């Protein structure tokens, strides 16, 4: 199993594959890998001749220093999980210096307003950090296909916008959300929850599922009101937002039109911030 920490080493390894016309699939991650990440890798393995996985905790996308500091870093265990899935996967795990060259700042991006909604509104600078690192990684790996989870649905839409605006010839593939048996969306941050918190966090998906049921016959306001009330009944959860938004624009929906909608939620459980979403129609 090959792990590269330098761009040059990775590129030298990929060069003969590029020359042979091998399709490269790419799965960017921040590590602390779980089955959700592995499902993205499985999809890449099925659709490409070679799969590259990056493991890099990107400092510029963290607006909360404590979140960055506490983010789990488990490279050995991650490499082991990847090897168990497929020892042919190439890992790229650079240090911050290798990616930022002493200048750990973001570029500024205009994602046609996608960046101002939800996560963008609550995490200033977050999507500039995401755009910056994804562009750098895409330029290094130069994949044909890149895989992103619907768990971070807003990020998925923003990455699609990034490749469109930067004229990058990369196909962005959205992958379904992997969940724990109790419905909690898998996340590296779940590791910071106690076992009781992890059990209690199942209510987040229950609320999303109930919101979907209600969306079929209730107004958008009524569904939002239901979710608010339900979160109030669970004081251990502090929602930052619960939004019903248009899938394409991510703008809050007011009246139902003939469009695709999703419910999005960000919630604090103790000092751990969790996000989730569900398709409503
Ligand atoms: P992260 O390591 O959290 O930056 O995630 C790396 C990629 O895995 C992103 O595209 C995420 O959307 C995706 N991902 C994370 N959690 C899940 C999940 N539970 N199901 C599907 N994809 C996920």
Short mmCIF file of C-alpha atoms and ligand atoms in Angstrom, two decimals:
data_model
loop_
_atom_site.label_atom_id
_atom_site.label_comp_id
_atom_site.label_asym_id
_atom_site.label_seq_id
_atom_site.Cartn_x
_atom_site.Cartn_y
_atom_site.Cartn_z
CA UNK A 1 0.00 0.00 0.00
CA UNK A 2 1.47 3.34 -1.05
CA UNK A 3 1.29 6.51 1.04
CA UNK A 4 2.70 9.73 -0.39
CA UNK A 5 3.26 12.85 1.65
CA UNK A 6 4.79 14.93 -1.17
CA UNK A 7 3.15 16.18 -4.36
CA UNK A 8 6.25 15.30 -6.40
CA UNK A 9 6.28 11.68 -5.22
CA UNK A 10 2.59 11.27 -5.95
CA UNK A 11 2.94 12.81 -9.38
CA UNK A 12 5.91 10.65 -10.32
CA UNK A 13 3.86 7.61 -9.35
CA UNK A 14 0.77 8.74 -11.29
CA UNK A 15 2.67 9.74 -14.46
CA UNK A 16 2.82 6.29 -16.10
CA UNK A 17 -0.87 5.70 -15.32
CA UNK A 18 -1.76 9.02 -16.95
CA UNK A 19 0.33 8.08 -20.00
CA UNK A 20 -1.46 4.73 -20.23
CA UNK A 21 -4.81 6.56 -20.12
CA UNK A 22 -5.90 5.03 -16.79
CA UNK A 23 -8.96 6.76 -15.35
CA UNK A 24 -8.16 8.28 -11.96
CA UNK A 25 -10.84 8.52 -9.29
CA UNK A 26 -10.28 10.78 -6.29
CA UNK A 27 -11.77 10.82 -2.78
CA UNK A 28 -10.69 13.80 -0.67
CA UNK A 29 -11.07 13.27 3.11
CA UNK A 30 -9.87 14.67 6.40
CA UNK A 31 -9.25 11.17 7.77
CA UNK A 32 -10.66 9.49 10.89
CA UNK A 33 -12.24 7.26 8.29
CA UNK A 34 -15.57 5.52 8.76
CA UNK A 35 -17.87 3.46 6.53
CA UNK A 36 -19.21 6.63 4.88
CA UNK A 37 -15.74 7.44 3.55
CA UNK A 38 -15.25 3.82 2.52
CA UNK A 39 -18.48 3.86 0.50
CA UNK A 40 -17.10 6.78 -1.53
CA UNK A 41 -13.90 4.81 -2.12
CA UNK A 42 -15.88 1.70 -3.16
CA UNK A 43 -17.72 3.79 -5.75
CA UNK A 44 -14.45 5.19 -7.06
CA UNK A 45 -12.92 1.70 -7.24
CA UNK A 46 -15.91 0.51 -9.28
CA UNK A 47 -15.68 3.38 -11.76
CA UNK A 48 -11.94 4.01 -12.21
CA UNK A 49 -8.71 2.22 -13.02
CA UNK A 50 -6.94 3.84 -10.08
CA UNK A 51 -8.23 5.46 -6.90
CA UNK A 52 -6.43 8.17 -4.93
CA UNK A 53 -7.59 9.09 -1.41
CA UNK A 54 -6.29 12.21 0.28
CA UNK A 55 -6.13 12.53 4.05
CA UNK A 56 -5.59 16.13 5.08
CA UNK A 57 -7.10 18.13 7.92
CA UNK A 58 -7.37 21.45 6.12
CA UNK A 59 -6.78 24.30 8.58
CA UNK A 60 -8.28 27.05 6.39
CA UNK A 61 -11.77 25.56 6.42
CA UNK A 62 -12.04 25.57 10.22
CA UNK A 63 -13.54 28.72 11.64
CA UNK A 64 -13.34 27.32 15.18
CA UNK A 65 -9.76 26.75 16.47
CA UNK A 66 -10.94 24.24 19.07
CA UNK A 67 -12.67 22.17 16.38
CA UNK A 68 -9.42 22.12 14.37
CA UNK A 69 -7.33 21.20 17.39
CA UNK A 70 -9.71 18.43 18.50
CA UNK A 71 -10.26 17.01 15.04
CA UNK A 72 -9.28 13.32 15.23
CA UNK A 73 -6.04 12.42 13.43
CA UNK A 74 -5.63 8.66 12.99
CA UNK A 75 -3.43 8.10 9.94
CA UNK A 76 -2.24 4.59 10.87
CA UNK A 77 -5.75 3.30 11.50
CA UNK A 78 -6.97 5.07 8.35
CA UNK A 79 -4.28 3.45 6.20
CA UNK A 80 -5.19 0.08 7.68
CA UNK A 81 -8.89 0.54 6.85
CA UNK A 82 -8.06 1.55 3.31
CA UNK A 83 -5.73 -1.41 2.87
CA UNK A 84 -8.47 -3.75 4.04
CA UNK A 85 -10.83 -2.30 1.44
CA UNK A 86 -8.28 -2.38 -1.41
CA UNK A 87 -4.51 -2.34 -1.09
CA UNK A 88 -4.24 -0.75 -4.54
CA UNK A 89 -5.67 2.57 -3.34
CA UNK A 90 -3.06 5.33 -3.32
CA UNK A 91 -3.01 7.55 -0.23
CA UNK A 92 -1.92 11.17 -0.34
CA UNK A 93 -1.36 12.47 3.19
CA UNK A 94 0.59 15.75 3.04
CA UNK A 95 1.59 18.09 5.88
CA UNK A 96 0.14 21.61 5.99
CA UNK A 97 3.45 23.05 4.71
CA UNK A 98 3.34 20.88 1.59
CA UNK A 99 -0.14 22.17 0.69
CA UNK A 100 0.23 25.82 1.73
CA UNK A 101 3.92 26.53 1.37
CA UNK A 102 4.13 28.71 4.46
CA UNK A 103 1.05 30.76 3.53
CA UNK A 104 -1.88 29.10 5.26
CA UNK A 105 -4.64 31.34 3.91
CA UNK A 106 -7.66 30.88 1.64
CA UNK A 107 -8.38 32.37 -1.74
CA UNK A 108 -11.73 34.11 -1.99
CA UNK A 109 -14.44 32.48 -4.09
CA UNK A 110 -17.74 33.55 -5.57
CA UNK A 111 -19.97 30.48 -5.79
CA UNK A 112 -22.99 32.42 -7.10
CA UNK A 113 -24.47 32.77 -3.63
CA UNK A 114 -24.31 29.08 -2.64
CA UNK A 115 -21.64 30.08 -0.14
CA UNK A 116 -23.89 32.53 1.74
CA UNK A 117 -26.48 29.98 2.88
CA UNK A 118 -26.53 27.74 5.97
CA UNK A 119 -22.97 26.46 6.63
CA UNK A 120 -21.61 29.53 4.86
CA UNK A 121 -23.64 31.88 7.04
CA UNK A 122 -22.67 30.11 10.26
CA UNK A 123 -19.05 29.28 9.48
CA UNK A 124 -17.44 32.43 8.05
CA UNK A 125 -14.66 31.61 5.59
CA UNK A 126 -15.45 27.90 5.61
CA UNK A 127 -16.23 27.56 1.91
CA UNK A 128 -13.27 29.74 0.90
CA UNK A 129 -11.15 27.18 2.76
CA UNK A 130 -12.93 24.28 1.07
CA UNK A 131 -12.59 25.88 -2.38
CA UNK A 132 -8.91 26.58 -1.78
CA UNK A 133 -7.96 23.06 -0.72
CA UNK A 134 -10.17 21.23 -3.23
CA UNK A 135 -8.70 23.29 -6.08
CA UNK A 136 -5.15 22.58 -4.89
CA UNK A 137 -5.88 18.85 -4.55
CA UNK A 138 -7.60 18.69 -7.95
CA UNK A 139 -4.56 20.35 -9.56
CA UNK A 140 -2.26 17.78 -7.96
CA UNK A 141 -4.31 14.61 -8.54
CA UNK A 142 -6.01 15.69 -11.80
CA UNK A 143 -8.74 13.04 -11.51
CA UNK A 144 -11.40 12.22 -14.11
CA UNK A 145 -13.95 11.63 -11.33
CA UNK A 146 -14.08 12.97 -7.78
CA UNK A 147 -16.41 11.64 -5.08
CA UNK A 148 -18.19 13.73 -2.43
CA UNK A 149 -20.81 12.73 0.13
CA UNK A 150 -24.31 14.16 0.26
CA UNK A 151 -23.71 14.32 4.01
CA UNK A 152 -22.10 17.68 3.19
CA UNK A 153 -24.68 18.54 0.55
CA UNK A 154 -23.83 22.23 0.41
CA UNK A 155 -20.14 21.38 -0.04
CA UNK A 156 -21.08 18.99 -2.88
CA UNK A 157 -22.96 21.78 -4.69
CA UNK A 158 -20.11 24.20 -4.09
CA UNK A 159 -17.50 21.79 -5.49
CA UNK A 160 -19.67 21.35 -8.60
CA UNK A 161 -19.74 25.14 -8.91
CA UNK A 162 -15.97 25.33 -8.37
CA UNK A 163 -15.14 23.03 -11.28
CA UNK A 164 -17.64 24.88 -13.49
CA UNK A 165 -16.18 28.30 -12.66
CA UNK A 166 -12.56 27.17 -12.84
CA UNK A 167 -13.23 25.23 -16.08
CA UNK A 168 -11.82 22.04 -14.61
CA UNK A 169 -12.64 18.90 -16.57
CA UNK A 170 -13.59 16.78 -13.55
CA UNK A 171 -16.81 14.87 -13.06
CA UNK A 172 -18.16 15.42 -9.52
CA UNK A 173 -20.04 12.40 -8.21
CA UNK A 174 -22.43 12.81 -5.25
CA UNK A 175 -22.73 9.76 -2.97
CA UNK A 176 -25.54 8.86 -0.54
CA UNK A 177 -25.24 9.44 3.23
CA UNK A 178 -24.05 6.45 5.28
CA UNK A 179 -25.74 6.17 8.66
CA UNK A 180 -25.25 4.33 11.94
CA UNK A 181 -27.87 1.63 12.61
CA UNK A 182 -29.78 4.19 14.74
CA UNK A 183 -29.89 6.67 11.84
CA UNK A 184 -27.17 9.06 12.98
CA UNK A 185 -25.20 10.22 9.94
CA UNK A 186 -21.66 8.85 10.14
CA UNK A 187 -19.11 11.54 10.90
CA UNK A 188 -15.56 11.73 12.18
CA UNK A 189 -16.90 14.12 14.80
CA UNK A 190 -19.15 11.37 16.22
CA UNK A 191 -15.98 10.02 17.87
CA UNK A 192 -16.10 12.99 20.21
CA UNK A 193 -19.57 12.02 21.48
CA UNK A 194 -20.11 9.90 24.59
CA UNK A 195 -22.03 6.67 24.03
CA UNK A 196 -25.18 8.24 25.54
CA UNK A 197 -24.81 11.28 23.28
CA UNK A 198 -24.40 9.02 20.27
CA UNK A 199 -27.60 7.21 21.18
CA UNK A 200 -29.45 10.49 21.81
CA UNK A 201 -28.23 11.96 18.52
CA UNK A 202 -30.48 9.48 16.68
CA UNK A 203 -33.30 11.99 17.19
CA UNK A 204 -31.75 14.27 14.54
CA UNK A 205 -32.53 11.80 11.74
CA UNK A 206 -35.92 10.99 13.27
CA UNK A 207 -36.82 14.69 13.03
CA UNK A 208 -35.61 14.82 9.42
CA UNK A 209 -37.65 11.75 8.51
CA UNK A 210 -40.75 13.16 10.17
CA UNK A 211 -40.13 16.46 8.34
CA UNK A 212 -40.15 14.54 5.07
CA UNK A 213 -43.46 12.87 5.93
CA UNK A 214 -45.01 16.20 6.86
CA UNK A 215 -43.63 18.00 3.81
CA UNK A 216 -45.96 15.93 1.63
CA UNK A 217 -49.07 17.58 3.09
CA UNK A 218 -48.02 20.53 5.30
CA UNK A 219 -46.71 24.00 4.50
CA UNK A 220 -42.99 24.76 4.69
CA UNK A 221 -43.63 26.98 7.71
CA UNK A 222 -45.53 24.22 9.45
CA UNK A 223 -42.70 21.73 8.90
CA UNK A 224 -40.13 24.20 10.22
CA UNK A 225 -42.33 24.90 13.21
CA UNK A 226 -42.60 21.17 13.91
CA UNK A 227 -38.79 20.77 13.87
CA UNK A 228 -38.28 23.78 16.15
CA UNK A 229 -40.76 22.40 18.65
CA UNK A 230 -39.18 18.95 18.52
CA UNK A 231 -35.68 20.31 19.16
CA UNK A 232 -37.04 22.31 22.11
CA UNK A 233 -38.30 19.03 23.56
CA UNK A 234 -34.70 17.73 23.44
CA UNK A 235 -32.71 20.38 25.31
CA UNK A 236 -29.48 18.36 25.01
CA UNK A 237 -29.54 19.35 21.31
CA UNK A 238 -29.05 23.00 20.38
CA UNK A 239 -29.95 23.58 16.74
CA UNK A 240 -27.98 26.26 14.93
CA UNK A 241 -30.34 26.14 11.98
CA UNK A 242 -33.09 23.99 10.54
CA UNK A 243 -33.72 25.04 6.97
CA UNK A 244 -35.79 23.87 4.05
CA UNK A 245 -34.00 24.89 0.90
CA UNK A 246 -34.05 24.51 -2.85
CA UNK A 247 -31.53 21.78 -3.76
CA UNK A 248 -30.04 23.71 -6.66
CA UNK A 249 -29.79 27.24 -5.23
CA UNK A 250 -29.74 26.29 -1.52
CA UNK A 251 -31.92 29.35 -0.89
CA UNK A 252 -34.58 28.98 1.82
CA UNK A 253 -37.86 27.79 0.34
CA UNK A 254 -40.98 29.78 1.10
CA UNK A 255 -43.68 28.31 -1.09
CA UNK A 256 -43.59 24.87 -2.67
CA UNK A 257 -42.97 25.00 -6.39
CA UNK A 258 -42.16 22.30 -8.87
CA UNK A 259 -38.57 21.98 -7.60
CA UNK A 260 -36.43 19.64 -5.49
CA UNK A 261 -36.18 20.50 -1.81
CA UNK A 262 -34.09 19.31 1.12
CA UNK A 263 -34.19 19.86 4.85
CA UNK A 264 -30.83 20.81 6.35
CA UNK A 265 -29.85 20.88 9.99
CA UNK A 266 -26.83 21.86 12.09
CA UNK A 267 -26.99 21.06 15.77
CA UNK A 268 -24.70 21.20 18.78
CA UNK A 269 -24.54 18.25 21.12
CA UNK A 270 -22.35 19.51 23.94
CA UNK A 271 -19.57 21.25 22.03
CA UNK A 272 -19.72 18.90 19.04
CA UNK A 273 -21.39 20.33 15.96
CA UNK A 274 -23.23 17.85 13.74
CA UNK A 275 -24.88 18.37 10.34
CA UNK A 276 -27.35 16.28 8.41
CA UNK A 277 -29.89 16.64 5.60
CA UNK A 278 -32.65 14.76 3.83
CA UNK A 279 -34.33 14.94 0.46
CA UNK A 280 -37.97 16.01 0.90
CA UNK A 281 -39.50 15.21 -2.49
P1 LIG B 1 -14.57 14.60 5.65
O1 LIG B 1 -13.45 13.67 5.97
O2 LIG B 1 -15.55 14.77 6.76
O3 LIG B 1 -14.09 15.90 5.05
O4 LIG B 1 -15.40 13.88 4.51
C1 LIG B 1 -14.78 13.46 3.32
C2 LIG B 1 -15.85 13.09 2.33
O5 LIG B 1 -16.63 12.03 2.87
C3 LIG B 1 -16.82 14.24 2.05
O6 LIG B 1 -17.16 14.22 0.67
C4 LIG B 1 -17.99 13.91 2.90
O7 LIG B 1 -19.21 14.42 2.42
C5 LIG B 1 -17.98 12.40 2.84
N1 LIG B 1 -18.70 11.85 3.97
C6 LIG B 1 -18.49 12.12 5.28
N2 LIG B 1 -19.39 11.48 6.04
C7 LIG B 1 -20.19 10.79 5.19
C8 LIG B 1 -21.32 9.93 5.36
N3 LIG B 1 -21.82 9.67 6.56
N4 LIG B 1 -21.88 9.40 4.26
C9 LIG B 1 -21.40 9.68 3.03
N5 LIG B 1 -20.34 10.48 2.80
C10 LIG B 1 -19.74 11.02 3.86
#
